CSV table of N, CA, C and O in Angstrom, one decimal:
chain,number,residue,atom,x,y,z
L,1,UNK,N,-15.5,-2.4,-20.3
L,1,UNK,CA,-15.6,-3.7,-19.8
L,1,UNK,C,-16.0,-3.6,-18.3
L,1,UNK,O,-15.5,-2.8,-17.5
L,2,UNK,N,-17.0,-4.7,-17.9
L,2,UNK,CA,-17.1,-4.4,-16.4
L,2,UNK,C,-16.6,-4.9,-16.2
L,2,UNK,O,-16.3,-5.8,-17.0
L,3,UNK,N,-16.0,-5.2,-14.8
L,3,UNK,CA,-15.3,-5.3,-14.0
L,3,UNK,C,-15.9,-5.9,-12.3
L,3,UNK,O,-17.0,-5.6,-12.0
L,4,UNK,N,-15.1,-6.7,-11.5
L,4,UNK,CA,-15.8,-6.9,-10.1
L,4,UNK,C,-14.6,-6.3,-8.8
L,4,UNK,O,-14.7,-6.5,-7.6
L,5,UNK,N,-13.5,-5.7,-9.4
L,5,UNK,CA,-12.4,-5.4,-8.6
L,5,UNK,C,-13.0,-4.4,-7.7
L,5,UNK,O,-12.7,-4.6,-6.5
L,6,UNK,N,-13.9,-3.2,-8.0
L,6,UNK,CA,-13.5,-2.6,-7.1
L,6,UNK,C,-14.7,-3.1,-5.5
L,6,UNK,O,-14.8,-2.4,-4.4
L,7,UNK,N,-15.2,-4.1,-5.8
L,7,UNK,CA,-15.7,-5.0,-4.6
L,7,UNK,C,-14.8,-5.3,-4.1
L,7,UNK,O,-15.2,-5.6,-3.0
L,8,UNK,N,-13.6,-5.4,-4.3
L,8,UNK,CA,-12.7,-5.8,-3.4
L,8,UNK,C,-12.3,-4.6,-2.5
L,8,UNK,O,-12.3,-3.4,-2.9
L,9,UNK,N,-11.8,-4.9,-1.2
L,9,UNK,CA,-11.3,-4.3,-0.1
L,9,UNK,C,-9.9,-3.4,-0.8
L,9,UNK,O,-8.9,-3.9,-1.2
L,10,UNK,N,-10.2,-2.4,-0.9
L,10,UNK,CA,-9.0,-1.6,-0.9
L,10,UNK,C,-8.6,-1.1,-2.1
L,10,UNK,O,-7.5,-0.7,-2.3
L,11,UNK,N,-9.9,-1.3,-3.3
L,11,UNK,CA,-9.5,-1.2,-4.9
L,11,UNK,C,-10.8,-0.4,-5.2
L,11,UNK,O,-12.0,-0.8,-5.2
L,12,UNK,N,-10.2,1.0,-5.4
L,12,UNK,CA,-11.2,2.4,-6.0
L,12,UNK,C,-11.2,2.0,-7.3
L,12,UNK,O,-11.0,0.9,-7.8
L,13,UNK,N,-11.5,3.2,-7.9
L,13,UNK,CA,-11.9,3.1,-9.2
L,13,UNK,C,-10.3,3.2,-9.7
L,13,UNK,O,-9.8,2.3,-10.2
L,14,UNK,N,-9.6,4.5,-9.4
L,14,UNK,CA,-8.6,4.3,-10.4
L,14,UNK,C,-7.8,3.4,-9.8
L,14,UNK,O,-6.8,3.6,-10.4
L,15,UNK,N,-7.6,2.5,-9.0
L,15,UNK,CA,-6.8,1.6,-9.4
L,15,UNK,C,-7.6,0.2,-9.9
L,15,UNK,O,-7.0,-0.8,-10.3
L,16,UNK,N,-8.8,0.4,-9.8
L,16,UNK,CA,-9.9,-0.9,-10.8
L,16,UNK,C,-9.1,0.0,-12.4
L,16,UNK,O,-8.4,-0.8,-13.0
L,17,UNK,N,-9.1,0.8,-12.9
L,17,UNK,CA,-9.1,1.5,-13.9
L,17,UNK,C,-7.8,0.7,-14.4
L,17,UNK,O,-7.8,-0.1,-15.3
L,18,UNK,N,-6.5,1.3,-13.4
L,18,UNK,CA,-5.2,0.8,-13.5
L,18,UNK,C,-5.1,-0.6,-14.1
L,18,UNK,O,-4.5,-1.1,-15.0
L,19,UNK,N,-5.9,-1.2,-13.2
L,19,UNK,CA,-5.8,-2.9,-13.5
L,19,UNK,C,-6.1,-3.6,-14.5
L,19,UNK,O,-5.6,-4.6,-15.0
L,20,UNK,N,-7.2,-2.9,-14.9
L,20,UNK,CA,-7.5,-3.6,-16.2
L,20,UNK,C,-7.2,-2.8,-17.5
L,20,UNK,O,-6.8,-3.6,-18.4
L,21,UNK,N,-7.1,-2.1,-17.7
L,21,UNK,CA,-5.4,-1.4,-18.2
L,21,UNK,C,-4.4,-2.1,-18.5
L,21,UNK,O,-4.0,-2.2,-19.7
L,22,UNK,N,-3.8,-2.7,-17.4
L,22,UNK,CA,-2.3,-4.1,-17.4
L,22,UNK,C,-3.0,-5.6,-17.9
L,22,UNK,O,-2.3,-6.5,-18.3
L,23,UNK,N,-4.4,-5.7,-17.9
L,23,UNK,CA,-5.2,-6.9,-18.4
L,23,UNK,C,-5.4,-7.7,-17.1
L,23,UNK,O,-5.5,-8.9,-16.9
L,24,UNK,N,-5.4,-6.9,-16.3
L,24,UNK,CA,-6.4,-7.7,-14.6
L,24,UNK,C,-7.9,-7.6,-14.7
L,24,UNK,O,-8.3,-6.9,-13.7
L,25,UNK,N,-8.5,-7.8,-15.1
L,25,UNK,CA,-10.0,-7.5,-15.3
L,25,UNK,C,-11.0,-8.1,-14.2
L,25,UNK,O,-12.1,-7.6,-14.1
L,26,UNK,N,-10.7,-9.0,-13.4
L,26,UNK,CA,-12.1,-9.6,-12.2
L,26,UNK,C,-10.8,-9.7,-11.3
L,26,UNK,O,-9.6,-9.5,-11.5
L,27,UNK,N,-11.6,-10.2,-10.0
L,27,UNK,CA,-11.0,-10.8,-8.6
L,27,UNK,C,-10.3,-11.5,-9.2
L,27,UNK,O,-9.2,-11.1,-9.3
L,28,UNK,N,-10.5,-12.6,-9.7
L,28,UNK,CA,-10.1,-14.4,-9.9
L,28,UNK,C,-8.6,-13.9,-10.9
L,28,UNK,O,-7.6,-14.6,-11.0
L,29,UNK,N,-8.6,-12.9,-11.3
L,29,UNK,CA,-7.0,-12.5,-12.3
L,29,UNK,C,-6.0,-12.0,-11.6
L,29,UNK,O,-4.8,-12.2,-11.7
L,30,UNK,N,-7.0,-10.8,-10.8
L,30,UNK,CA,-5.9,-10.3,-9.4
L,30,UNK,C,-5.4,-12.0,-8.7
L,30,UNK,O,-4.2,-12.2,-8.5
L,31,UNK,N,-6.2,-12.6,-8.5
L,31,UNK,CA,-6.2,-13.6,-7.2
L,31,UNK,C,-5.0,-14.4,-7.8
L,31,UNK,O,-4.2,-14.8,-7.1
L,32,UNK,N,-5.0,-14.5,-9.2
L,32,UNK,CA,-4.1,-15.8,-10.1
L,32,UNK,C,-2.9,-15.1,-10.2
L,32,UNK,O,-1.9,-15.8,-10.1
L,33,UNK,N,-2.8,-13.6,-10.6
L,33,UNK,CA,-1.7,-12.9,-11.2
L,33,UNK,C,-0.8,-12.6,-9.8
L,33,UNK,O,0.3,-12.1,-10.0
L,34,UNK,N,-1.1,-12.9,-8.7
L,34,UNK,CA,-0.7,-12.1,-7.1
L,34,UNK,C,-0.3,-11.4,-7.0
L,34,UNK,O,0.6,-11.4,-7.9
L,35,UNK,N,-0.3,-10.7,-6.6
L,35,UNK,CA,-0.1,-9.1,-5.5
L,35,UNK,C,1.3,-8.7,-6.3
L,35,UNK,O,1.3,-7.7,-6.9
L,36,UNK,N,2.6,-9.7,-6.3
L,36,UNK,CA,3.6,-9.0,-7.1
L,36,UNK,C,3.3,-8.7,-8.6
L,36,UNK,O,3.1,-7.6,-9.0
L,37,UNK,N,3.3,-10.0,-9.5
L,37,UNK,CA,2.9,-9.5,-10.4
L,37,UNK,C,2.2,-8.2,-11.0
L,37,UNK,O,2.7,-7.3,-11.6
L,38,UNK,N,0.6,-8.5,-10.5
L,38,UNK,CA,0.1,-7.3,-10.4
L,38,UNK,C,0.6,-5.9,-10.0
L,38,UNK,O,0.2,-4.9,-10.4
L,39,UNK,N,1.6,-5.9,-9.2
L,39,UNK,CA,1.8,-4.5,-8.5
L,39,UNK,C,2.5,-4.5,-9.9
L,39,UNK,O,2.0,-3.9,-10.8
L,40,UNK,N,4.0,-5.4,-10.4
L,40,UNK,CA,5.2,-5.0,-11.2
L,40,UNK,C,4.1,-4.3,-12.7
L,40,UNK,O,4.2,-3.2,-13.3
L,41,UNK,N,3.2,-5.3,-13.1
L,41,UNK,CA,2.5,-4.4,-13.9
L,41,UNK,C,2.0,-2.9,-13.9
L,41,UNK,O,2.2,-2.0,-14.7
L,42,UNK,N,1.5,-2.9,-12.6
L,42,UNK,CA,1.2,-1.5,-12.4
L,42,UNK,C,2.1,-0.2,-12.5
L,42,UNK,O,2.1,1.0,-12.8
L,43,UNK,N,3.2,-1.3,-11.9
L,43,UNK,CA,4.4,-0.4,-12.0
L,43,UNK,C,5.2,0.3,-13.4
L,43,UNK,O,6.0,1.2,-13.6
L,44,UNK,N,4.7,-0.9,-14.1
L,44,UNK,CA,5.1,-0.5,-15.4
L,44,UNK,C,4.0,0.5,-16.2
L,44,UNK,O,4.3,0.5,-17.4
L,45,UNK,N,3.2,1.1,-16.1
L,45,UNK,CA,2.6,1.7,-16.5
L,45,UNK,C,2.3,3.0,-15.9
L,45,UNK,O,1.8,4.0,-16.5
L,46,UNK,N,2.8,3.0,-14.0
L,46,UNK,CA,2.8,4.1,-13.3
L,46,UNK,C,3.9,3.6,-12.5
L,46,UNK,O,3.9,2.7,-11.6
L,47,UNK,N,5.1,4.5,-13.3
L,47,UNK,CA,6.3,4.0,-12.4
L,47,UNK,C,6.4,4.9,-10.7
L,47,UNK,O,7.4,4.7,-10.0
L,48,UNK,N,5.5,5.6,-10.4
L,48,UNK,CA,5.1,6.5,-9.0
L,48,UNK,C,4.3,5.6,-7.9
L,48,UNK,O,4.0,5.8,-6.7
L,49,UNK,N,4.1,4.3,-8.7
L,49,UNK,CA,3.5,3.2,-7.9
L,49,UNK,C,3.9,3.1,-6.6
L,49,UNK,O,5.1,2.8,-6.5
L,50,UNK,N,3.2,3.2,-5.3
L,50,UNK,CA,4.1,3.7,-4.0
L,50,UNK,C,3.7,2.3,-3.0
L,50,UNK,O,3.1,1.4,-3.7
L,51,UNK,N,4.0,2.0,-2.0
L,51,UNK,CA,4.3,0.9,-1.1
L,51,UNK,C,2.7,0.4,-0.9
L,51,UNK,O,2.2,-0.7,-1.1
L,52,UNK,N,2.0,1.9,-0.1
L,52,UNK,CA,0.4,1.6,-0.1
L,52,UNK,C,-0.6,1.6,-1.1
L,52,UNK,O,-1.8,1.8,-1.0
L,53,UNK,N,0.3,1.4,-2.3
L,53,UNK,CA,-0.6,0.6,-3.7
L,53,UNK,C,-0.2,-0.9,-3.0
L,53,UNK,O,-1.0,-1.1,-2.2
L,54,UNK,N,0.6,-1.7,-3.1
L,54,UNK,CA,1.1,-3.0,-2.7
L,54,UNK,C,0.4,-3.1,-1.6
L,54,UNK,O,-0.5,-3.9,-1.7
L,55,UNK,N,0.6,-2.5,-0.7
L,55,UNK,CA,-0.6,-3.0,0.6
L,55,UNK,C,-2.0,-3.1,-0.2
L,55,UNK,O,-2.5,-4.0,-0.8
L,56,UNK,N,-2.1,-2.2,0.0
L,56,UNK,CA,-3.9,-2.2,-1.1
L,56,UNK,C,-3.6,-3.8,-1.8
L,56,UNK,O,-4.4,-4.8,-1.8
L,57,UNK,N,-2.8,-3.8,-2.3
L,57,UNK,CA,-3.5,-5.0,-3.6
L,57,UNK,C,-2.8,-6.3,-2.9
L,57,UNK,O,-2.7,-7.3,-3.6
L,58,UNK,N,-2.3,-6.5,-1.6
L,58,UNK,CA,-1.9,-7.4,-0.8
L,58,UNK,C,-3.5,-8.0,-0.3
L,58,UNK,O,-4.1,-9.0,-0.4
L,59,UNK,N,-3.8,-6.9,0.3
L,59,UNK,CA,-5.3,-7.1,0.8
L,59,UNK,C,-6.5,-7.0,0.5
L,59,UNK,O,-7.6,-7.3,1.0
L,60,UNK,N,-6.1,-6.5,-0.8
L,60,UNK,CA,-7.1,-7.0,-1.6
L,60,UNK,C,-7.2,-8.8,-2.0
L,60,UNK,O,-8.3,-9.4,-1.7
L,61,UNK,N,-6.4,-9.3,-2.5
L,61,UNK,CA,-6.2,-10.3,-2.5
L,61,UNK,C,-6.6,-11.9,-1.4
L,61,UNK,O,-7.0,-13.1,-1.6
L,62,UNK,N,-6.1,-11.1,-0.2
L,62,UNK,CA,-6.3,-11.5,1.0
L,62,UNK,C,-8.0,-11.5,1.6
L,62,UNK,O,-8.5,-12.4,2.3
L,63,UNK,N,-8.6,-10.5,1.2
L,63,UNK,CA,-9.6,-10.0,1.6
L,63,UNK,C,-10.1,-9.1,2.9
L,63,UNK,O,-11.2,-9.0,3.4
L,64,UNK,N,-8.7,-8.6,3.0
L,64,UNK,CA,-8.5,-7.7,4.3
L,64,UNK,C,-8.3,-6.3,3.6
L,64,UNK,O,-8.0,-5.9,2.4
L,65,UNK,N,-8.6,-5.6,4.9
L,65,UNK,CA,-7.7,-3.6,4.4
L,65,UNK,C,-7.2,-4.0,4.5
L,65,UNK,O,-7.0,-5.1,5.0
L,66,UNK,N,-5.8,-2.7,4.0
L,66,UNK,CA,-4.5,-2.3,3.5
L,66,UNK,C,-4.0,-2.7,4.9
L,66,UNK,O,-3.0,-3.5,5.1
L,67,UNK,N,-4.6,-2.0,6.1
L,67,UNK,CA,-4.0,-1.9,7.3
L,67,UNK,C,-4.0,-3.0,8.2
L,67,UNK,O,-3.9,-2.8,9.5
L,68,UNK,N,-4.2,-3.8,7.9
L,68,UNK,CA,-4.7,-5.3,8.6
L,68,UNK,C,-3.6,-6.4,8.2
L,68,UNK,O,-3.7,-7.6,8.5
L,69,UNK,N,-2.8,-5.9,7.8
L,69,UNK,CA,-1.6,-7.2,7.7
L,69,UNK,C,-0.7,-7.0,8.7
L,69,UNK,O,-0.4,-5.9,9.2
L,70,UNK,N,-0.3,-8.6,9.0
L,70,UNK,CA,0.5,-8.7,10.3
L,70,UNK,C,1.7,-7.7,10.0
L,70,UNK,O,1.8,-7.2,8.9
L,71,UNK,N,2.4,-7.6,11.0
L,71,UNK,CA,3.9,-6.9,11.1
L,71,UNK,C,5.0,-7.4,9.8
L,71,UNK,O,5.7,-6.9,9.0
L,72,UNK,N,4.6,-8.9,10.3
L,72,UNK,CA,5.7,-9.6,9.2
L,72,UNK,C,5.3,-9.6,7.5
L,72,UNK,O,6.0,-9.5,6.6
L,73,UNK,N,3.8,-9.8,7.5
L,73,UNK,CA,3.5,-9.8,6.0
L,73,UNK,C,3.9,-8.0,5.8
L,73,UNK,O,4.4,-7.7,4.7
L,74,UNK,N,3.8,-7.6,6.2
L,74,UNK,CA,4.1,-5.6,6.2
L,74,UNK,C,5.9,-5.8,5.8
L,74,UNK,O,6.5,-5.2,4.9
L,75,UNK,N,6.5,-6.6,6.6
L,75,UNK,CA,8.3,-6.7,6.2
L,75,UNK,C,8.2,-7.2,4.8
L,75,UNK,O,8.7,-6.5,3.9
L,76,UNK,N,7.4,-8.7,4.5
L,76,UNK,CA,7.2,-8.9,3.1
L,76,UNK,C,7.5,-8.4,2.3
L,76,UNK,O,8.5,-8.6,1.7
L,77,UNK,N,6.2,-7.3,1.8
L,77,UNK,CA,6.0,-6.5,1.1
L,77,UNK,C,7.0,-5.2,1.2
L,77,UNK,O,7.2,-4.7,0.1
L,78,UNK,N,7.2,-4.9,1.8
L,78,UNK,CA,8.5,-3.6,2.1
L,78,UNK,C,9.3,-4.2,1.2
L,78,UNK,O,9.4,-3.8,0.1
L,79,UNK,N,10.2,-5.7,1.6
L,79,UNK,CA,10.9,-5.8,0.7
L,79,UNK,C,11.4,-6.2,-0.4
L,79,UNK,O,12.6,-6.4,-0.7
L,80,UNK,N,10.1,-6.3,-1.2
L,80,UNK,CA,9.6,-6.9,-2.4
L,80,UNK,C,9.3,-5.4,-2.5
L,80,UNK,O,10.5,-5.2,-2.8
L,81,UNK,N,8.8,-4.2,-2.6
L,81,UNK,CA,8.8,-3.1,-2.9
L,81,UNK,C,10.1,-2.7,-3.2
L,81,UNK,O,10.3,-2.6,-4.4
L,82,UNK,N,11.1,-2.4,-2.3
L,82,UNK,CA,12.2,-2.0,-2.9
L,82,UNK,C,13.1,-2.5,-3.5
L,82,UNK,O,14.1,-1.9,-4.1
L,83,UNK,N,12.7,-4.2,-3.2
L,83,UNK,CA,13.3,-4.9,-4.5
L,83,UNK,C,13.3,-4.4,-6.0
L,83,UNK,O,14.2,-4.2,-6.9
L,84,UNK,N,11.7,-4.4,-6.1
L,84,UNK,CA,10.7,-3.7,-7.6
L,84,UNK,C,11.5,-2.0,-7.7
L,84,UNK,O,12.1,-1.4,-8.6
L,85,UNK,N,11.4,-1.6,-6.5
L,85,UNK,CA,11.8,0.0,-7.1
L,85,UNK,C,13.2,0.1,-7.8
L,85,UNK,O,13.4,0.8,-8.7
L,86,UNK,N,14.2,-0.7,-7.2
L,86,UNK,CA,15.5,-0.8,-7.8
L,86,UNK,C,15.6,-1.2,-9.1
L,86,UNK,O,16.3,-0.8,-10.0
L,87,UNK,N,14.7,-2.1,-8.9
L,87,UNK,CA,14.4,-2.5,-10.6
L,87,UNK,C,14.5,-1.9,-11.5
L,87,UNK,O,15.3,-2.0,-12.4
L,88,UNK,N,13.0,-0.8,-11.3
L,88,UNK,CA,12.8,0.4,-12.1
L,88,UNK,C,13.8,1.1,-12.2
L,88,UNK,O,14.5,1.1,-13.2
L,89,UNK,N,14.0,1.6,-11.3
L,89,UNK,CA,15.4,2.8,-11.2
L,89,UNK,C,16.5,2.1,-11.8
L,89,UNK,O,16.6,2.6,-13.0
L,90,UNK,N,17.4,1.2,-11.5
L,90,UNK,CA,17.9,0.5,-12.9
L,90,UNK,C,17.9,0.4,-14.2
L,90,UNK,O,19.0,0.3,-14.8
L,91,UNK,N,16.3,0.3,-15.1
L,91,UNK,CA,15.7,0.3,-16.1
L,91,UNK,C,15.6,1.9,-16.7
L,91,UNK,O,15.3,2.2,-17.8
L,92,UNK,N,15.7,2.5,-15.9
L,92,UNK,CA,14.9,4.1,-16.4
L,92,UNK,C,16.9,4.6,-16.4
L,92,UNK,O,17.3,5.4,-17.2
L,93,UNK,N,17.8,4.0,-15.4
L,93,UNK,CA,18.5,4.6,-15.9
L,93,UNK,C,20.0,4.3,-16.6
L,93,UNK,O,21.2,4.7,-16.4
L,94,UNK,N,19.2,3.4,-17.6
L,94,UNK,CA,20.0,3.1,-18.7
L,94,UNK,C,19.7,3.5,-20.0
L,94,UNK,O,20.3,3.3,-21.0
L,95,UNK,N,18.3,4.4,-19.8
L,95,UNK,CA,17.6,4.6,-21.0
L,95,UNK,C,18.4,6.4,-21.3
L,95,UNK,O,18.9,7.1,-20.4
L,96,UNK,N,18.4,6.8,-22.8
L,96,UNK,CA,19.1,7.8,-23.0
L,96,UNK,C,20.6,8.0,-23.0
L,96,UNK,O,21.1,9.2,-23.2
């Protein structure tokens, strides 16, 4: 399937790869699904999903680099990240 993600700022192949994998397939699905969703998908399929995937797919969305968000959107995301990681970590360890 082609794809238009990795035109976006901050989205290589494997994470264009990643995305449409979880069923993100163009800009306009990233743009609808937002940055959390999308990450928590990602996450669910690569639970090693790390903070500067979230930046990446922040600014992607935005249409900036990863490194181009203010201080406070950077707090945002930090703690919506380790919101999500507890999550995981929670879920993985109930299993077994």
């Amino acid at each position: 399937m082609k794809s238009d993600l990795s035109k976006l700022p901050n989205i290589g192949k494997d994470t264009e790869a990643k995305l449409v994998t979880v069923g993100i397939t163009s800009a306009a699905e990233l743009k609808e699904a937002g940055v959390e969703q999308a990450f928590l998908r990602l996450q669910a399929i690569d639970p090693g999903a790390c903070l500067s995937l979230l930046y990446g797919l922040s600014g992607a969305i935005e249409g900036v680099k990863w490194n181009q968000h203010s201080p406070q959107r950077k707090q945002e995301l930090q703690e919506f990240y380790h919101q999500a990681k507890r999550m995981l970590d929670g879920n993985t360890s109930n299993i077994g």
